[in-house]
Amino acid sequence: DVKVTQSSRYLVKRTGEKVFLECVQDMDHENMFWYRQDPGLGLRLIYFSYDVKMKEKGDIPEGYSVSREKKERFSLILESASTNQTSMYLCASSLYSNTGELFFGEGSRLTVL
Amino acid sequence: AQTVTQSQPEMSVQEAETVTLSCTYDTSESDYYLFWYKQPPSRQMILVIRQEAYKQQNATENRFSVNFQKAAKSFSLKISDSQLGDAAMYFCAYRSPNTGGFKTIFGAGTRLFVKA
C-alpha cells in the first residue's frame, strides 16, 4: 500500500514563526502536492511538484514556499506564520500518469496564535 | 476555469438505506477524470470511485456507484446499503490531463451522517 506520512498531526505556532511541514511518500511517485483544507471551501492547492527540485504554484501560494530535494520528500514552508494560515494541511502524491488518483497523508492541523 | 460544486453541505441516511450525493462541474474540456474521495473523521482521505469522461458506462465499486451525465456536467455518488463506516466527508473532484498540469480541483465537500 502507498504510504504518505506527514511529520506532525498537530502544531501550535505563534505569529511570525517559521513553520516547516514535512511529507514523505514511499511509492516512488513523481507528483507531490500540498493542499489546504478549510470548512466550506474544500481543498485548495497551494503548490505541487512533478519532479525533484521542480515546483509549480497552485491556486493559493501566497505566504508559502516549498522544497523538494529528494523524490520522496516534499516540504511546505510558512516563512512567517499568520493567524489566517490556521488550517488543515494535506499532502498528497500521485504517479506521473493520466489516471490522477491522489494518495493522501493524514493531515497536519496547524494553529497559529 | 474549471469548478466543482457540491450543493449539499450535509446529508444523513439511515443504516441500510440508499443515499445520493450530488456534484456538478464546469469545464470546456472533453477529456477529463472525475473522482469521489472519502475522508473519515480524523483519518486520511481515500479514493472511493473514479470515472473517465470518455466512458459512457457509469463506474461501480461494490456498494458505491456514480451517475455520470456528461452533457449536464453532473456526477452524483450513490451509496447503497449504507453502513456506519460510511460516515465521512465526501469530496467530488475533477482533473483534466490537458490543462492545469496534474492539478485536481475539489468541491467543498458533503458531510454524510449515518444513523443506526
GROMACS .gro file of C-alpha atoms in nm:
model
  229
    1ASP     CA    1   0.000   0.000   0.000
    2VAL     CA    2   0.105   0.354  -0.069
    3LYS     CA    3   0.202   0.538   0.241
    4VAL     CA    4   0.215   0.915   0.266
    5THR     CA    5   0.341   1.033   0.602
    6GLN     CA    6   0.313   1.384   0.737
    7SER     CA    7   0.554   1.460   1.016
    8SER     CA    8   0.318   1.636   1.254
    9ARG     CA    9  -0.053   1.579   1.313
   10TYR     CA   10  -0.097   1.887   1.531
   11LEU     CA   11   0.113   2.201   1.559
   12VAL     CA   12   0.066   2.524   1.752
   13LYS     CA   13   0.282   2.817   1.646
   14ARG     CA   14   0.299   3.187   1.716
   15THR     CA   15   0.253   3.465   1.464
   16GLY     CA   16   0.578   3.536   1.281
   17GLU     CA   17   0.733   3.194   1.343
   18LYS     CA   18   0.877   2.993   1.057
   19VAL     CA   19   0.691   2.665   1.014
   20PHE     CA   20   0.800   2.350   0.833
   21LEU     CA   21   0.555   2.079   0.735
   22GLU     CA   22   0.719   1.763   0.610
   23CYS     CA   23   0.571   1.496   0.385
   24VAL     CA   24   0.727   1.167   0.278
   25GLN     CA   25   0.588   0.907   0.036
   26ASP     CA   26   0.720   0.557  -0.011
   27MET     CA   27   0.588   0.463  -0.355
   28ASP     CA   28   0.831   0.645  -0.584
   29HIS     CA   29   0.560   0.883  -0.706
   30GLU     CA   30   0.670   1.165  -0.932
   31ASN     CA   31   0.398   1.411  -0.830
   32MET     CA   32   0.352   1.558  -0.487
   33PHE     CA   33   0.103   1.819  -0.370
   34TRP     CA   34   0.021   2.042  -0.076
   35TYR     CA   35  -0.344   2.128  -0.020
   36ARG     CA   36  -0.510   2.341   0.240
   37GLN     CA   37  -0.850   2.225   0.371
   38ASP     CA   38  -1.095   2.472   0.526
   39PRO     CA   39  -1.464   2.415   0.611
   40GLY     CA   40  -1.692   2.516   0.328
   41LEU     CA   41  -1.402   2.569   0.090
   42GLY     CA   42  -1.293   2.212   0.025
   43LEU     CA   43  -0.931   2.156  -0.069
   44ARG     CA   44  -0.731   2.429  -0.234
   45LEU     CA   45  -0.396   2.364  -0.397
   46ILE     CA   46  -0.101   2.556  -0.256
   47TYR     CA   47   0.192   2.409  -0.452
   48PHE     CA   48   0.276   2.097  -0.642
   49SER     CA   49   0.589   1.931  -0.773
   50TYR     CA   50   0.626   1.692  -1.065
   51ASP     CA   51   0.995   1.619  -1.019
   52VAL     CA   52   1.286   1.675  -0.784
   53LYS     CA   53   1.366   2.045  -0.750
   54MET     CA   54   1.067   2.132  -0.968
   55LYS     CA   55   0.768   2.319  -0.828
   56GLU     CA   56   0.461   2.491  -0.957
   57LYS     CA   57   0.231   2.736  -0.784
   58GLY     CA   58  -0.121   2.627  -0.716
   59ASP     CA   59  -0.422   2.847  -0.651
   60ILE     CA   60  -0.316   2.997  -0.317
   61PRO     CA   61   0.066   3.010  -0.298
   62GLU     CA   62   0.093   3.345  -0.120
   63GLY     CA   63   0.270   3.316   0.213
   64TYR     CA   64   0.401   2.967   0.137
   65SER     CA   65   0.706   2.811  -0.024
   66VAL     CA   66   0.807   2.452  -0.088
   67SER     CA   67   1.115   2.237  -0.119
   68ARG     CA   68   1.169   1.908  -0.294
   69GLU     CA   69   1.530   1.800  -0.267
   70LYS     CA   70   1.454   1.427  -0.286
   71LYS     CA   71   1.186   1.246  -0.479
   72GLU     CA   72   1.016   1.106  -0.171
   73ARG     CA   73   1.005   1.426   0.035
   74PHE     CA   74   0.805   1.745  -0.018
   75SER     CA   75   0.816   2.020   0.241
   76LEU     CA   76   0.582   2.313   0.289
   77ILE     CA   77   0.728   2.622   0.449
   78LEU     CA   78   0.549   2.914   0.608
   79GLU     CA   79   0.816   3.182   0.625
   80SER     CA   80   0.627   3.396   0.875
   81ALA     CA   81   0.314   3.231   1.005
   82SER     CA   82  -0.002   3.437   1.033
   83THR     CA   83  -0.333   3.363   1.201
   84ASN     CA   84  -0.510   3.328   0.866
   85GLN     CA   85  -0.287   3.030   0.794
   86THR     CA   86  -0.455   2.834   1.072
   87SER     CA   87  -0.588   2.535   0.882
   88MET     CA   88  -0.560   2.167   0.799
   89TYR     CA   89  -0.278   2.093   0.554
   90LEU     CA   90  -0.292   1.781   0.341
   91CYS     CA   91  -0.004   1.632   0.149
   92ALA     CA   92  -0.073   1.402  -0.145
   93SER     CA   93   0.120   1.213  -0.408
   94SER     CA   94   0.041   1.051  -0.741
   95LEU     CA   95   0.203   0.870  -1.027
   96TYR     CA   96   0.309   1.064  -1.336
   97SER     CA   97   0.013   0.942  -1.534
   98ASN     CA   98  -0.327   1.049  -1.655
   99THR     CA   99  -0.525   0.844  -1.405
  100GLY     CA  100  -0.458   1.106  -1.147
  101GLU     CA  101  -0.554   0.924  -0.829
  102LEU     CA  102  -0.419   1.107  -0.527
  103PHE     CA  103  -0.285   0.932  -0.218
  104PHE     CA  104  -0.313   1.145   0.093
  105GLY     CA  105  -0.139   1.177   0.424
  106GLU     CA  106  -0.337   1.206   0.747
  107GLY     CA  107  -0.306   1.582   0.753
  108SER     CA  108  -0.136   1.840   0.974
  109ARG     CA  109  -0.361   2.068   1.173
  110LEU     CA  110  -0.181   2.398   1.225
  111THR     CA  111  -0.295   2.660   1.472
  112VAL     CA  112  -0.127   2.999   1.460
  113LEU     CA  113  -0.180   3.213   1.770
  114ALA     CA  114  -1.154   2.791  -1.516
  115GLN     CA  115  -1.288   2.460  -1.405
  116THR     CA  116  -1.506   2.450  -1.096
  117VAL     CA  117  -1.667   2.175  -0.889
  118THR     CA  118  -1.985   2.237  -0.691
  119GLN     CA  119  -2.132   2.024  -0.416
  120SER     CA  120  -2.459   2.183  -0.315
  121GLN     CA  121  -2.529   1.964  -0.010
  122PRO     CA  122  -2.311   2.060   0.289
  123GLU     CA  123  -2.462   1.777   0.495
  124MET     CA  124  -2.667   1.467   0.431
  125SER     CA  125  -2.796   1.194   0.655
  126VAL     CA  126  -2.910   0.840   0.584
  127GLN     CA  127  -3.048   0.553   0.784
  128GLU     CA  128  -2.829   0.248   0.810
  129ALA     CA  129  -2.902   0.001   0.525
  130GLU     CA  130  -3.074   0.271   0.318
  131THR     CA  131  -2.952   0.438  -0.002
  132VAL     CA  132  -2.825   0.793  -0.031
  133THR     CA  133  -2.716   1.005  -0.328
  134LEU     CA  134  -2.461   1.285  -0.306
  135SER     CA  135  -2.471   1.549  -0.578
  136CYS     CA  136  -2.189   1.708  -0.771
  137THR     CA  137  -2.179   1.937  -1.071
  138TYR     CA  138  -1.877   2.071  -1.252
  139ASP     CA  139  -1.794   2.322  -1.515
  140THR     CA  140  -1.537   2.267  -1.788
  141SER     CA  141  -1.481   2.324  -2.157
  142GLU     CA  142  -1.260   2.015  -2.183
  143SER     CA  143  -1.380   1.691  -2.338
  144ASP     CA  144  -1.116   1.467  -2.180
  145TYR     CA  145  -1.109   1.456  -1.802
  146TYR     CA  146  -1.145   1.240  -1.494
  147LEU     CA  147  -1.390   1.267  -1.209
  148PHE     CA  148  -1.341   1.128  -0.861
  149TRP     CA  149  -1.518   1.083  -0.531
  150TYR     CA  150  -1.292   1.084  -0.226
  151LYS     CA  151  -1.391   0.988   0.127
  152GLN     CA  152  -1.240   1.146   0.440
  153PRO     CA  153  -1.342   0.961   0.758
  154PRO     CA  154  -1.317   1.153   1.087
  155SER     CA  155  -0.951   1.200   1.183
  156ARG     CA  156  -0.836   0.963   0.910
  157GLN     CA  157  -0.676   1.009   0.573
  158MET     CA  158  -0.868   1.072   0.257
  159ILE     CA  159  -0.907   0.779   0.022
  160LEU     CA  160  -1.039   0.731  -0.329
  161VAL     CA  161  -1.388   0.585  -0.348
  162ILE     CA  162  -1.452   0.577  -0.720
  163ARG     CA  163  -1.321   0.719  -1.047
  164GLN     CA  164  -1.489   0.792  -1.381
  165GLU     CA  165  -1.320   0.861  -1.711
  166ALA     CA  166  -1.516   1.113  -1.917
  167TYR     CA  167  -1.476   0.915  -2.240
  168LYS     CA  168  -1.651   0.614  -2.087
  169GLN     CA  169  -2.029   0.619  -2.112
  170GLN     CA  170  -2.072   0.337  -1.863
  171ASN     CA  171  -2.113   0.451  -1.505
  172ALA     CA  172  -1.840   0.335  -1.268
  173THR     CA  173  -1.928   0.096  -0.986
  174GLU     CA  174  -1.729  -0.020  -0.683
  175ASN     CA  175  -1.924  -0.260  -0.464
  176ARG     CA  176  -2.192  -0.051  -0.284
  177PHE     CA  177  -2.075   0.272  -0.450
  178SER     CA  178  -2.187   0.377  -0.795
  179VAL     CA  179  -2.200   0.700  -0.991
  180ASN     CA  180  -2.450   0.861  -1.223
  181PHE     CA  181  -2.234   1.041  -1.479
  182GLN     CA  182  -2.425   1.279  -1.705
  183LYS     CA  183  -2.162   1.436  -1.930
  184ALA     CA  184  -2.390   1.675  -2.114
  185ALA     CA  185  -2.538   1.802  -1.789
  186LYS     CA  186  -2.193   1.805  -1.624
  187SER     CA  187  -2.329   1.611  -1.332
  188PHE     CA  188  -2.154   1.338  -1.133
  189SER     CA  189  -2.352   1.203  -0.838
  190LEU     CA  190  -2.247   0.929  -0.597
  191LYS     CA  191  -2.493   0.665  -0.483
  192ILE     CA  192  -2.420   0.466  -0.170
  193SER     CA  193  -2.635   0.157  -0.133
  194ASP     CA  194  -2.694  -0.039   0.188
  195SER     CA  195  -2.534   0.239   0.393
  196GLN     CA  196  -2.313   0.133   0.681
  197LEU     CA  197  -2.196   0.318   0.991
  198GLY     CA  198  -1.845   0.319   0.846
  199ASP     CA  199  -1.968   0.527   0.552
  200ALA     CA  200  -1.999   0.831   0.778
  201ALA     CA  201  -1.741   1.077   0.647
  202MET     CA  202  -1.678   1.388   0.440
  203TYR     CA  203  -1.713   1.314   0.071
  204PHE     CA  204  -1.537   1.527  -0.187
  205CYS     CA  205  -1.612   1.538  -0.556
  206ALA     CA  206  -1.304   1.615  -0.766
  207TYR     CA  207  -1.211   1.690  -1.125
  208ARG     CA  208  -0.889   1.657  -1.317
  209SER     CA  209  -0.802   1.725  -1.678
  210PRO     CA  210  -0.473   1.599  -1.822
  211ASN     CA  211  -0.483   1.877  -2.079
  212THR     CA  212  -0.499   2.186  -1.866
  213GLY     CA  213  -0.352   2.282  -1.533
  214GLY     CA  214  -0.092   2.010  -1.537
  215PHE     CA  215  -0.183   1.746  -1.284
  216LYS     CA  216  -0.397   1.970  -1.071
  217THR     CA  217  -0.706   1.815  -0.913
  218ILE     CA  218  -0.992   2.053  -0.831
  219PHE     CA  219  -1.214   1.970  -0.534
  220GLY     CA  220  -1.564   2.064  -0.434
  221ALA     CA  221  -1.647   2.198  -0.088
  222GLY     CA  222  -1.748   1.856   0.039
  223THR     CA  223  -2.060   1.688   0.177
  224ARG     CA  224  -2.064   1.555   0.531
  225LEU     CA  225  -2.258   1.229   0.547
  226PHE     CA  226  -2.414   1.111   0.873
  227VAL     CA  227  -2.531   0.752   0.906
  228LYS     CA  228  -2.800   0.679   1.167
  229ALA     CA  229  -2.815   0.343   1.336
   0.00000   0.00000   0.00000
